[in-house]
mmCIF file of C-alpha atoms in Angstrom:
data_model
loop_
_atom_site.group_PDB
_atom_site.id
_atom_site.type_symbol
_atom_site.label_atom_id
_atom_site.label_comp_id
_atom_site.label_asym_id
_atom_site.label_seq_id
_atom_site.Cartn_x
_atom_site.Cartn_y
_atom_site.Cartn_z
ATOM 1 C CA MET A 1226 -22.726 -10.219 -10.870
ATOM 2 C CA SER A 1227 -24.057 -7.810 -13.479
ATOM 3 C CA PHE A 1228 -21.948 -5.073 -15.002
ATOM 4 C CA VAL A 1229 -24.231 -2.482 -13.435
ATOM 5 C CA ARG A 1230 -23.673 -3.932 -9.979
ATOM 6 C CA LEU A 1231 -19.941 -4.061 -10.589
ATOM 7 C CA VAL A 1232 -19.894 -0.404 -11.589
ATOM 8 C CA ARG A 1233 -21.697 0.379 -8.344
ATOM 9 C CA LEU A 1234 -19.056 -1.617 -6.525
ATOM 10 C CA ALA A 1235 -16.055 -0.266 -8.380
ATOM 11 C CA THR A 1236 -16.931 3.412 -8.015
ATOM 12 C CA PRO A 1237 -16.562 3.629 -4.226
ATOM 13 C CA LEU A 1238 -13.561 1.329 -4.417
ATOM 14 C CA LEU A 1239 -11.792 3.705 -6.748
ATOM 15 C CA LEU A 1240 -13.068 7.040 -5.558
ATOM 16 C CA GLY A 1241 -14.565 6.521 -2.136
ATOM 17 C CA SER A 1242 -11.452 6.498 0.024
ATOM 18 C CA ALA A 1243 -11.018 9.276 2.551
ATOM 19 C CA ALA A 1244 -7.804 10.617 1.041
ATOM 20 C CA LEU A 1245 -9.124 10.794 -2.502
ATOM 21 C CA VAL A 1246 -12.375 12.355 -1.371
ATOM 22 C CA SER A 1247 -10.501 14.994 0.625
ATOM 23 C CA ALA A 1248 -8.262 15.736 -2.374
ATOM 24 C CA ALA A 1249 -11.395 16.144 -4.469
ATOM 25 C CA HIS A 1250 -12.970 18.458 -1.902
ATOM 26 C CA ALA A 1251 -9.826 20.566 -1.684
ATOM 27 C CA ALA A 1252 -9.884 21.086 -5.426
ATOM 28 C CA GLY A 1253 -13.646 21.619 -5.519
ATOM 29 C CA GLY A 1254 -14.172 18.663 -7.814
ATOM 30 C CA PRO A 1255 -13.141 15.085 -8.514
ATOM 31 C CA PRO A 1256 -9.404 14.432 -8.145
ATOM 32 C CA SER A 1257 -7.287 14.737 -11.270
ATOM 33 C CA LYS A 1258 -5.199 11.829 -12.537
ATOM 34 C CA GLY A 1259 -2.147 13.553 -11.080
ATOM 35 C CA GLU A 1260 -3.794 13.992 -7.667
ATOM 36 C CA MET A 1261 -4.856 10.353 -7.648
ATOM 37 C CA ALA A 1262 -1.278 9.322 -8.427
ATOM 38 C CA VAL A 1263 0.055 11.453 -5.564
ATOM 39 C CA GLU A 1264 -2.463 9.910 -3.154
ATOM 40 C CA TYR A 1265 -1.456 6.472 -4.401
ATOM 41 C CA ARG A 1266 2.216 7.383 -3.952
ATOM 42 C CA LYS A 1267 1.715 8.583 -0.378
ATOM 43 C CA SER A 1268 -0.323 5.499 0.461
ATOM 44 C CA LEU A 1269 2.330 3.242 -0.970
ATOM 45 C CA TYR A 1270 5.042 4.897 1.135
ATOM 46 C CA GLU A 1271 2.846 4.441 4.224
ATOM 47 C CA VAL A 1272 2.478 0.729 3.531
ATOM 48 C CA LEU A 1273 6.194 0.441 2.809
ATOM 49 C CA ALA A 1274 7.083 2.227 6.061
ATOM 50 C CA TRP A 1275 4.692 0.040 8.061
ATOM 51 C CA ASN A 1276 6.573 -3.034 6.891
ATOM 52 C CA PHE A 1277 10.043 -1.493 6.841
ATOM 53 C CA GLY A 1278 9.770 -0.246 10.417
ATOM 54 C CA PRO A 1279 9.741 -3.582 12.258
ATOM 55 C CA MET A 1280 12.733 -4.782 10.220
ATOM 56 C CA GLY A 1281 14.546 -1.600 11.198
ATOM 57 C CA ALA A 1282 13.771 -2.192 14.862
ATOM 58 C CA MET A 1283 15.237 -5.710 14.621
ATOM 59 C CA ALA A 1284 18.268 -4.542 12.632
ATOM 60 C CA GLN A 1285 18.943 -1.872 15.249
ATOM 61 C CA GLY A 1286 18.590 -4.336 18.131
ATOM 62 C CA LYS A 1287 15.527 -2.520 19.449
ATOM 63 C CA ALA A 1288 13.387 -5.612 18.946
ATOM 64 C CA PRO A 1289 14.416 -9.283 19.112
ATOM 65 C CA TYR A 1290 15.257 -10.811 15.723
ATOM 66 C CA ASN A 1291 12.440 -13.010 14.501
ATOM 67 C CA ALA A 1292 13.544 -14.602 11.243
ATOM 68 C CA ALA A 1293 10.046 -15.484 10.025
ATOM 69 C CA GLU A 1294 8.703 -12.012 10.787
ATOM 70 C CA PHE A 1295 11.743 -10.335 9.214
ATOM 71 C CA SER A 1296 11.375 -12.448 6.079
ATOM 72 C CA ARG A 1297 7.634 -11.783 5.819
ATOM 73 C CA ARG A 1298 8.263 -8.013 6.019
ATOM 74 C CA ALA A 1299 11.104 -8.258 3.499
ATOM 75 C CA ASP A 1300 8.825 -10.139 1.063
ATOM 76 C CA ARG A 1301 6.260 -7.389 1.406
ATOM 77 C CA VAL A 1302 8.761 -4.590 0.821
ATOM 78 C CA ALA A 1303 10.059 -6.464 -2.235
ATOM 79 C CA ALA A 1304 6.488 -6.724 -3.569
ATOM 80 C CA LEU A 1305 5.697 -3.088 -2.795
ATOM 81 C CA ALA A 1306 8.834 -1.358 -4.090
ATOM 82 C CA PRO A 1307 8.171 -2.079 -7.803
ATOM 83 C CA MET A 1308 4.715 -0.525 -7.403
ATOM 84 C CA LEU A 1309 6.458 2.849 -7.014
ATOM 85 C CA THR A 1310 7.328 2.800 -10.725
ATOM 86 C CA GLU A 1311 3.809 3.955 -11.557
ATOM 87 C CA ALA A 1312 3.531 6.408 -8.668
ATOM 88 C CA PHE A 1313 5.272 9.307 -10.437
ATOM 89 C CA PRO A 1314 3.469 9.735 -13.777
ATOM 90 C CA PRO A 1315 3.948 12.995 -15.755
ATOM 91 C CA GLU A 1316 0.431 14.187 -14.774
ATOM 92 C CA SER A 1317 1.523 14.282 -11.140
ATOM 93 C CA GLN A 1318 4.183 16.919 -11.791
ATOM 94 C CA ALA A 1319 1.623 19.739 -11.448
ATOM 95 C CA VAL A 1320 0.375 18.573 -8.020
ATOM 96 C CA LYS A 1321 1.575 20.895 -5.267
ATOM 97 C CA ASP A 1322 0.760 18.837 -2.163
ATOM 98 C CA THR A 1323 3.843 16.641 -2.229
ATOM 99 C CA LYS A 1324 7.310 16.471 -0.718
ATOM 100 C CA LEU A 1325 8.823 15.568 -4.065
ATOM 101 C CA LYS A 1326 11.379 18.159 -5.152
ATOM 102 C CA ALA A 1327 11.189 19.619 -8.666
ATOM 103 C CA ASP A 1328 14.671 18.181 -9.233
ATOM 104 C CA ALA A 1329 13.113 14.732 -9.566
ATOM 105 C CA TRP A 1330 11.511 15.859 -12.818
ATOM 106 C CA SER A 1331 14.590 17.570 -14.226
ATOM 107 C CA ASN A 1332 16.789 14.584 -13.252
ATOM 108 C CA ARG A 1333 14.257 11.916 -14.086
ATOM 109 C CA ALA A 1334 16.804 9.365 -15.312
ATOM 110 C CA ASP A 1335 18.724 9.619 -12.028
ATOM 111 C CA PHE A 1336 15.497 9.490 -10.032
ATOM 112 C CA ASP A 1337 14.396 6.359 -11.905
ATOM 113 C CA ALA A 1338 17.832 4.779 -11.391
ATOM 114 C CA LYS A 1339 17.556 5.383 -7.651
ATOM 115 C CA LEU A 1340 14.105 3.828 -7.629
ATOM 116 C CA GLN A 1341 15.414 0.813 -9.535
ATOM 117 C CA ASP A 1342 18.188 0.538 -6.977
ATOM 118 C CA LEU A 1343 15.570 0.308 -4.220
ATOM 119 C CA ILE A 1344 13.709 -2.361 -6.181
ATOM 120 C CA ASP A 1345 16.896 -4.381 -6.726
ATOM 121 C CA ARG A 1346 18.102 -4.117 -3.145
ATOM 122 C CA SER A 1347 14.723 -4.968 -1.657
ATOM 123 C CA ALA A 1348 14.535 -8.029 -3.937
ATOM 124 C CA ALA A 1349 17.986 -9.054 -2.669
ATOM 125 C CA LEU A 1350 16.897 -8.389 0.930
ATOM 126 C CA ALA A 1351 13.903 -10.711 0.535
ATOM 127 C CA ILE A 1352 16.163 -13.518 -0.707
ATOM 128 C CA VAL A 1353 18.732 -13.026 2.057
ATOM 129 C CA ALA A 1354 16.011 -12.767 4.719
ATOM 130 C CA LYS A 1355 14.690 -16.221 3.766
ATOM 131 C CA GLY A 1356 18.050 -17.674 4.870
ATOM 132 C CA GLY A 1357 17.361 -16.593 8.448
ATOM 133 C CA ASP A 1358 20.887 -15.321 9.157
ATOM 134 C CA PHE A 1359 20.657 -12.174 11.271
ATOM 135 C CA GLU A 1360 23.974 -10.548 10.294
ATOM 136 C CA LYS A 1361 23.389 -11.093 6.585
ATOM 137 C CA SER A 1362 19.786 -9.912 6.872
ATOM 138 C CA LYS A 1363 20.904 -6.822 8.753
ATOM 139 C CA ALA A 1364 23.472 -5.963 6.087
ATOM 140 C CA ALA A 1365 20.912 -6.415 3.313
ATOM 141 C CA PHE A 1366 18.451 -4.295 5.274
ATOM 142 C CA PHE A 1367 20.986 -1.466 5.564
ATOM 143 C CA ASP A 1368 21.662 -1.725 1.821
ATOM 144 C CA THR A 1369 17.948 -1.235 1.208
ATOM 145 C CA ALA A 1370 17.681 1.552 3.788
ATOM 146 C CA ASN A 1371 20.572 3.332 2.071
ATOM 147 C CA ALA A 1372 18.688 3.148 -1.220
ATOM 148 C CA CYS A 1373 15.712 4.875 0.462
ATOM 149 C CA LYS A 1374 18.041 7.456 1.959
ATOM 150 C CA ALA A 1375 19.920 8.216 -1.283
ATOM 151 C CA CYS A 1376 16.675 9.168 -2.994
ATOM 152 C CA HIS A 1377 15.156 11.020 -0.015
ATOM 153 C CA GLU A 1378 18.271 13.141 0.449
ATOM 154 C CA LYS A 1379 18.237 14.299 -3.146
ATOM 155 C CA TYR A 1380 14.568 14.374 -4.073
ATOM 156 C CA LYS A 1381 12.439 14.663 -0.925
ATOM 157 C CA VAL A 1382 11.753 17.922 0.892
ATOM 158 C CA LYS A 1383 13.026 17.612 4.461
ATOM 159 C CA ASP A 1384 10.386 17.169 7.171
ATOM 160 C CA MET B 1399 25.878 2.544 8.190
ATOM 161 C CA SER B 1400 25.966 3.335 11.901
ATOM 162 C CA PHE B 1401 23.011 2.737 14.178
ATOM 163 C CA VAL B 1402 22.774 6.468 14.802
ATOM 164 C CA ARG B 1403 22.471 7.167 11.093
ATOM 165 C CA LEU B 1404 19.882 4.426 10.744
ATOM 166 C CA VAL B 1405 17.811 5.913 13.540
ATOM 167 C CA ARG B 1406 17.941 9.245 11.703
ATOM 168 C CA LEU B 1407 16.815 7.426 8.594
ATOM 169 C CA ALA B 1408 14.107 5.339 10.202
ATOM 170 C CA THR B 1409 12.398 8.170 12.059
ATOM 171 C CA PRO B 1410 11.183 10.124 9.016
ATOM 172 C CA LEU B 1411 10.408 6.857 7.258
ATOM 173 C CA LEU B 1412 8.095 5.830 10.072
ATOM 174 C CA LEU B 1413 6.708 9.171 11.144
ATOM 175 C CA GLY B 1414 7.422 11.616 8.347
ATOM 176 C CA SER B 1415 4.614 10.800 5.948
ATOM 177 C CA ALA B 1416 2.041 13.474 5.258
ATOM 178 C CA ALA B 1417 -0.902 11.427 6.502
ATOM 179 C CA LEU B 1418 0.717 10.469 9.792
ATOM 180 C CA VAL B 1419 1.923 13.996 10.395
ATOM 181 C CA SER B 1420 -1.548 15.374 9.722
ATOM 182 C CA ALA B 1421 -3.068 12.796 12.088
ATOM 183 C CA ALA B 1422 -0.556 13.865 14.706
ATOM 184 C CA HIS B 1423 -1.337 17.536 14.155
ATOM 185 C CA ALA B 1424 -5.058 16.918 14.408
ATOM 186 C CA ALA B 1425 -4.579 15.255 17.772
ATOM 187 C CA GLY B 1426 -2.020 17.809 18.954
ATOM 188 C CA GLY B 1427 0.673 15.189 19.397
ATOM 189 C CA PRO B 1428 2.253 12.122 17.860
ATOM 190 C CA PRO B 1429 -0.228 9.610 16.435
ATOM 191 C CA SER B 1430 -1.315 6.762 18.696
ATOM 192 C CA LYS B 1431 -0.781 3.135 17.715
ATOM 193 C CA GLY B 1432 -4.460 2.970 16.809
ATOM 194 C CA GLU B 1433 -4.253 6.096 14.627
ATOM 195 C CA MET B 1434 -1.188 4.717 12.872
ATOM 196 C CA ALA B 1435 -3.043 1.470 12.179
ATOM 197 C CA VAL B 1436 -5.995 3.381 10.714
ATOM 198 C CA GLU B 1437 -3.665 5.391 8.462
ATOM 199 C CA TYR B 1438 -2.005 2.148 7.401
ATOM 200 C CA ARG B 1439 -5.422 0.621 6.744
ATOM 201 C CA LYS B 1440 -6.584 3.535 4.586
ATOM 202 C CA SER B 1441 -3.306 3.528 2.685
ATOM 203 C CA LEU B 1442 -3.581 -0.174 2.051
ATOM 204 C CA TYR B 1443 -7.100 0.202 0.656
ATOM 205 C CA GLU B 1444 -5.836 2.996 -1.624
ATOM 206 C CA VAL B 1445 -3.095 0.770 -2.995
ATOM 207 C CA LEU B 1446 -5.547 -2.120 -3.365
ATOM 208 C CA ALA B 1447 -8.024 0.102 -5.231
ATOM 209 C CA TRP B 1448 -5.301 1.455 -7.517
ATOM 210 C CA ASN B 1449 -4.534 -2.091 -8.644
ATOM 211 C CA PHE B 1450 -8.107 -3.415 -8.515
ATOM 212 C CA GLY B 1451 -9.449 -0.610 -10.705
ATOM 213 C CA PRO B 1452 -7.742 -1.463 -14.004
ATOM 214 C CA MET B 1453 -8.795 -5.119 -13.623
ATOM 215 C CA GLY B 1454 -12.348 -3.930 -13.102
ATOM 216 C CA ALA B 1455 -12.188 -1.785 -16.230
ATOM 217 C CA MET B 1456 -11.041 -4.809 -18.248
ATOM 218 C CA ALA B 1457 -13.614 -7.111 -16.663
ATOM 219 C CA GLN B 1458 -16.354 -4.604 -17.495
ATOM 220 C CA GLY B 1459 -15.172 -4.217 -21.099
ATOM 221 C CA LYS B 1460 -14.283 -0.560 -20.518
ATOM 222 C CA ALA B 1461 -10.640 -1.240 -21.312
ATOM 223 C CA PRO B 1462 -9.172 -3.874 -23.656
ATOM 224 C CA TYR B 1463 -8.119 -7.084 -21.919
ATOM 225 C CA ASN B 1464 -4.358 -7.240 -21.498
ATOM 226 C CA ALA B 1465 -3.496 -10.595 -19.958
ATOM 227 C CA ALA B 1466 -0.051 -9.562 -18.665
ATOM 228 C CA GLU B 1467 -1.381 -6.355 -17.132
ATOM 229 C CA PHE B 1468 -4.375 -8.154 -15.604
ATOM 230 C CA SER B 1469 -2.108 -10.817 -14.122
ATOM 231 C CA ARG B 1470 0.343 -8.252 -12.726
ATOM 232 C CA ARG B 1471 -2.527 -6.419 -10.989
ATOM 233 C CA ALA B 1472 -3.947 -9.703 -9.697
ATOM 234 C CA ASP B 1473 -0.548 -10.666 -8.236
ATOM 235 C CA ARG B 1474 -0.410 -7.336 -6.459
ATOM 236 C CA VAL B 1475 -3.900 -7.628 -5.022
ATOM 237 C CA ALA B 1476 -3.054 -11.154 -3.835
ATOM 238 C CA ALA B 1477 0.071 -9.791 -2.124
ATOM 239 C CA LEU B 1478 -1.769 -6.829 -0.592
ATOM 240 C CA ALA B 1479 -4.927 -8.523 0.704
ATOM 241 C CA PRO B 1480 -3.163 -10.528 3.473
ATOM 242 C CA MET B 1481 -1.636 -7.272 4.744
ATOM 243 C CA LEU B 1482 -5.135 -6.253 5.872
ATOM 244 C CA THR B 1483 -4.954 -8.829 8.668
ATOM 245 C CA GLU B 1484 -2.838 -6.429 10.729
ATOM 246 C CA ALA B 1485 -4.799 -3.307 9.773
ATOM 247 C CA PHE B 1486 -7.523 -3.717 12.393
ATOM 248 C CA PRO B 1487 -5.712 -4.149 15.726
ATOM 249 C CA PRO B 1488 -7.678 -3.679 18.986
ATOM 250 C CA GLU B 1489 -5.994 -0.290 19.590
ATOM 251 C CA SER B 1490 -7.676 1.059 16.453
ATOM 252 C CA GLN B 1491 -11.170 0.517 17.850
ATOM 253 C CA ALA B 1492 -11.099 3.896 19.626
ATOM 254 C CA VAL B 1493 -10.159 5.873 16.492
ATOM 255 C CA LYS B 1494 -13.114 7.904 15.233
ATOM 256 C CA ASP B 1495 -11.887 8.941 11.773
ATOM 257 C CA THR B 1496 -12.802 5.745 9.986
ATOM 258 C CA LYS B 1497 -15.634 4.311 7.910
ATOM 259 C CA LEU B 1498 -15.479 1.041 9.811
ATOM 260 C CA LYS B 1499 -18.789 0.316 11.549
ATOM 261 C CA ALA B 1500 -18.783 -0.647 15.232
ATOM 262 C CA ASP B 1501 -20.376 -3.937 14.165
ATOM 263 C CA ALA B 1502 -16.978 -5.083 12.901
ATOM 264 C CA TRP B 1503 -15.780 -5.214 16.496
ATOM 265 C CA SER B 1504 -18.867 -6.944 17.914
ATOM 266 C CA ASN B 1505 -18.867 -9.472 15.028
ATOM 267 C CA ARG B 1506 -15.113 -9.836 14.820
ATOM 268 C CA ALA B 1507 -15.174 -13.535 13.881
ATOM 269 C CA ASP B 1508 -17.482 -12.809 10.946
ATOM 270 C CA PHE B 1509 -15.403 -9.780 9.942
ATOM 271 C CA ASP B 1510 -12.231 -11.876 10.009
ATOM 272 C CA ALA B 1511 -13.921 -14.636 7.994
ATOM 273 C CA LYS B 1512 -14.912 -12.092 5.333
ATOM 274 C CA LEU B 1513 -11.347 -10.810 5.231
ATOM 275 C CA GLN B 1514 -10.037 -14.360 4.861
ATOM 276 C CA ASP B 1515 -12.505 -14.857 2.029
ATOM 277 C CA LEU B 1516 -10.986 -11.848 0.238
ATOM 278 C CA ILE B 1517 -7.493 -13.260 0.789
ATOM 279 C CA ASP B 1518 -8.509 -16.689 -0.561
ATOM 280 C CA ARG B 1519 -10.358 -15.348 -3.579
ATOM 281 C CA SER B 1520 -7.618 -12.899 -4.518
ATOM 282 C CA ALA B 1521 -5.074 -15.739 -4.294
ATOM 283 C CA ALA B 1522 -7.296 -17.788 -6.619
ATOM 284 C CA LEU B 1523 -7.671 -14.790 -8.943
ATOM 285 C CA ALA B 1524 -3.894 -14.443 -9.231
ATOM 286 C CA ILE B 1525 -3.575 -18.098 -10.235
ATOM 287 C CA VAL B 1526 -6.406 -17.934 -12.776
ATOM 288 C CA ALA B 1527 -5.090 -14.635 -14.196
ATOM 289 C CA LYS B 1528 -1.744 -16.270 -15.007
ATOM 290 C CA GLY B 1529 -3.600 -18.592 -17.393
ATOM 291 C CA GLY B 1530 -4.508 -15.612 -19.584
ATOM 292 C CA ASP B 1531 -8.112 -16.696 -20.233
ATOM 293 C CA PHE B 1532 -10.357 -13.635 -20.205
ATOM 294 C CA GLU B 1533 -13.647 -15.320 -19.266
ATOM 295 C CA LYS B 1534 -12.074 -17.280 -16.408
ATOM 296 C CA SER B 1535 -10.166 -14.206 -15.217
ATOM 297 C CA LYS B 1536 -13.334 -12.140 -15.320
ATOM 298 C CA ALA B 1537 -15.224 -14.709 -13.251
ATOM 299 C CA ALA B 1538 -12.420 -14.873 -10.686
ATOM 300 C CA PHE B 1539 -12.309 -11.086 -10.588
ATOM 301 C CA PHE B 1540 -16.047 -10.920 -9.839
ATOM 302 C CA ASP B 1541 -15.590 -13.524 -7.097
ATOM 303 C CA THR B 1542 -12.967 -11.265 -5.519
ATOM 304 C CA ALA B 1543 -15.058 -8.131 -6.045
ATOM 305 C CA ASN B 1544 -17.966 -9.858 -4.309
ATOM 306 C CA ALA B 1545 -15.730 -10.580 -1.318
ATOM 307 C CA CYS B 1546 -14.942 -6.840 -1.110
ATOM 308 C CA LYS B 1547 -18.617 -6.021 -1.438
ATOM 309 C CA ALA B 1548 -19.808 -8.519 1.189
ATOM 310 C CA CYS B 1549 -17.604 -6.883 3.805
ATOM 311 C CA HIS B 1550 -18.258 -3.293 2.711
ATOM 312 C CA GLU B 1551 -22.029 -3.789 2.801
ATOM 313 C CA LYS B 1552 -21.943 -5.061 6.351
ATOM 314 C CA TYR B 1553 -19.035 -3.225 7.949
ATOM 315 C CA LYS B 1554 -18.299 -0.026 5.996
ATOM 316 C CA VAL B 1555 -20.214 3.228 6.428
ATOM 317 C CA LYS B 1556 -21.755 4.186 3.086
ATOM 318 C CA ASP B 1557 -20.069 7.049 1.209
#
């Protein structure tokens, strides 16, 4: 594949998604680096929630426990959580269309510590989930869910 | 953590994201399963593109090759690509706000084969990228990019 063809390929891949295009339209131009990071951030939380949800249903007894399914979702959350570390770059501070509170920027060290806590607990959850023990998996899930909650309560605007 | 508190936690996690809320508002109610799958799908492509882009820049010589960075991105793409297998459930066929062509549904076996090709090639890319050889990594990247392109050309509405 030639470089020219790859550029043709890469451009829609990077800029052609609906969310980025709508962000660009809203601003009357191509999205800024900060806007792209916010779109990435929102997308990442969507993908996290998609995989976190079925584990939550099992942990709450709303769906039957399926050890393989639980473990697969836990692996995904553990792979996704570290991706959040690049979802809050300084350029994104100026973007208005976000539920992130300004406090996250003034308490950045605490915010980053909470994010690291999520990463650590989701890594632990993935390991526990492989063992296939429901009670242990449930406890590790709640640990992870509490890490989500600790950050949301302090740094996310309430829905 | 009590079940009641977890339910309080899980609800905004699953339904509180900006994209899902806007989909719900557009439809005048909560999003359908199909709409949720389309939002998940778009989000997943965003996260894929975010990680695919820097590899593309390196492969095209627009950014200096950084073997560790390239490999980290390749690992992520290899983890993300299989998640697409649940992003096109039958319920999503009725959703209009998508660039997926109707042909994807009438040629589902071919569509699925193209998706599997992306999964296989991105898995191979992740392995090659670990070796830290630029020329081999570049070739494996183009193989993966061609798998994206083959599906987009046939089943994605042009931007």
